[in-house]
XYZ file of C-alpha atoms in Angstrom:
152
model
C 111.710 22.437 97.405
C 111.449 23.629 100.424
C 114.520 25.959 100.458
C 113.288 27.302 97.229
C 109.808 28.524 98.968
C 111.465 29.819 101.725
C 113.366 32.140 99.402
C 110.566 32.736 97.447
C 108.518 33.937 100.914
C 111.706 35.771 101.348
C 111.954 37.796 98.192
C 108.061 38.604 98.331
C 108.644 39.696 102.064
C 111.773 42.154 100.633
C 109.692 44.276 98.384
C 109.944 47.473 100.510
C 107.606 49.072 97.671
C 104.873 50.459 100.399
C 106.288 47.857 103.400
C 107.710 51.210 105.628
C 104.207 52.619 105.289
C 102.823 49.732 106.866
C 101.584 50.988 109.966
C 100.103 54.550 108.207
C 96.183 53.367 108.611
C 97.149 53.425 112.526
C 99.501 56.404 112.373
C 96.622 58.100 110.334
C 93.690 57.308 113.113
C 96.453 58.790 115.480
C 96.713 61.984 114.148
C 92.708 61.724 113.608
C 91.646 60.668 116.975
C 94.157 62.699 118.878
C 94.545 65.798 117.331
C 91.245 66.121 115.082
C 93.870 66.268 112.329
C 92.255 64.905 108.870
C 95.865 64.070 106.769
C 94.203 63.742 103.939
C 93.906 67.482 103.882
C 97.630 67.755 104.776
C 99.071 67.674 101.052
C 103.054 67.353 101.533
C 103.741 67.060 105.202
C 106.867 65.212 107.129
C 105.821 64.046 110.547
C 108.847 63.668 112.933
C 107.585 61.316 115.771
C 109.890 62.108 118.577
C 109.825 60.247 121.879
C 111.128 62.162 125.035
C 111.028 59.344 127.827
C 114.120 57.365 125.875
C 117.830 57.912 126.389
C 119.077 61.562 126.807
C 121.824 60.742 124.333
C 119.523 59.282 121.515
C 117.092 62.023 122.172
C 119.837 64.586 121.866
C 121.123 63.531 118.405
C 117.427 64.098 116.730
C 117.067 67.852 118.793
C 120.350 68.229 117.420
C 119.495 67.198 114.022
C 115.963 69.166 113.971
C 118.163 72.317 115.409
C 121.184 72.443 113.791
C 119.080 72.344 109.930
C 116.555 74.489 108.498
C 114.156 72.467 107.131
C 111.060 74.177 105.454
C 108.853 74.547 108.336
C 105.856 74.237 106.264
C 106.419 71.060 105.459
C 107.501 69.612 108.708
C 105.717 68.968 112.070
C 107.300 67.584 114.846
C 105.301 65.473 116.939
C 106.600 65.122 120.649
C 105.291 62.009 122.705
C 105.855 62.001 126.916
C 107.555 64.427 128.879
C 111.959 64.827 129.790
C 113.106 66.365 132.577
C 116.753 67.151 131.806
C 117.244 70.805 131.747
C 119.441 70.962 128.341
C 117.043 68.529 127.135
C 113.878 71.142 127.834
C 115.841 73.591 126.385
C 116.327 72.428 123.131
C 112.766 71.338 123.057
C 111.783 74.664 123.406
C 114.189 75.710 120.669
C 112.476 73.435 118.218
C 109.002 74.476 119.351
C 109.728 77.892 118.093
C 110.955 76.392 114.908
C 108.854 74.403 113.859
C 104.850 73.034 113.820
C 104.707 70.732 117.104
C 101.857 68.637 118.051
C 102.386 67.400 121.932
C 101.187 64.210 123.438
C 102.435 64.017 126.999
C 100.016 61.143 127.499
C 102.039 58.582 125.170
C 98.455 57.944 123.383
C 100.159 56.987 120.364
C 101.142 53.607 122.026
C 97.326 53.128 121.910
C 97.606 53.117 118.317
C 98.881 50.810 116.212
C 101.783 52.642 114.799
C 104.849 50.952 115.033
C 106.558 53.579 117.136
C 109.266 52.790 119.382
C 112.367 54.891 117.853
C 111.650 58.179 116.696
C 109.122 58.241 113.505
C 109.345 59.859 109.874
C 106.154 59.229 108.244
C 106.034 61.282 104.845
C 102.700 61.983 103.690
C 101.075 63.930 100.411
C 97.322 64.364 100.348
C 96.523 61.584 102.348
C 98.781 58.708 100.734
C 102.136 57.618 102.434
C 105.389 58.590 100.354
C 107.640 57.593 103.583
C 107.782 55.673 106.639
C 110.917 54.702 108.925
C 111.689 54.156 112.612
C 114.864 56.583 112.790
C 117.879 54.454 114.222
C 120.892 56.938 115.481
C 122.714 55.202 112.536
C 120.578 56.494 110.341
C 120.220 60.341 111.026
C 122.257 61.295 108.024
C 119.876 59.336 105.697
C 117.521 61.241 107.560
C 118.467 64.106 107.190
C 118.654 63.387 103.505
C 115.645 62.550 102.675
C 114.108 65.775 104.970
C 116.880 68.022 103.063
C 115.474 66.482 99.705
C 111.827 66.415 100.351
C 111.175 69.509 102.274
């Protein structure tokens, strides 16, 4: 009996239905409190949560991803949290800020939030409601890119 609760637990814990968007009330009161940004009035909007204090390398494969595409700039606003020194680093960073929407927060006051963040972020958002949520493994960047290719 008690196997067969533990799997039950387990399969109710596995439905990923809205589990990724988990943390969206605190991503939401983020983007509120930080940048008197009401998402609600967003409609369809990728954020791209992009830390610049973690390693140069990881760091470099997301510039690289959000440089080498062209993903429909109205739809996607990169959010970039702390500060990197590295020259090529900077560089691309400016790249992207004349690509795309960025919101800055050199402070790290998203870690006041409760938003899961610790990789970079993809929360997906229309009118308010969460489509999308993922911390972005280096793994992962193809499915990434993906899903920014097919919903931007």
């Amino acid at each position: 009996i008690k196997s067969s609760l533990f799997l039950l637990i387990s399969i109710m814990g596995c439905d990923n239905s809205k589990s990724n968007c988990r943390y969206y009330e605190g991503f939401k009161l983020y983007l509120s409190q930080v940048y008197d940004l009401d998402i609600s009035t967003q409609g369809d909007r990728i954020f791209y949560v992009l830390p610049l204090e973690g390693c140069d390398e990881c760091l470099q494969i997301n510039l690289n991803l959000l440089l080498e595409r062209n993903f429909n700039s109205s739809k996607v606003t990169i959010i970039l949290t702390g500060a990197n020194f590295n020259d090529i680093i900077r560089s691309k960073i400016e790249a992207i800020k004349r690509k795309y929407p960025i919101l800055e927060d050199g402070k790290n006051l998203i870690h006041q939030f409760e938003t899961g963040f610790g990789k970079p972020l993809l929360v997906h958002v229309k009118n308010g409601d969460c489509l999308f949520a993922t911390s972005i493994a280096d793994q992962e960047i193809e499915s990434v890119k993906k899903y920014i290719l097919d919903n931007s």
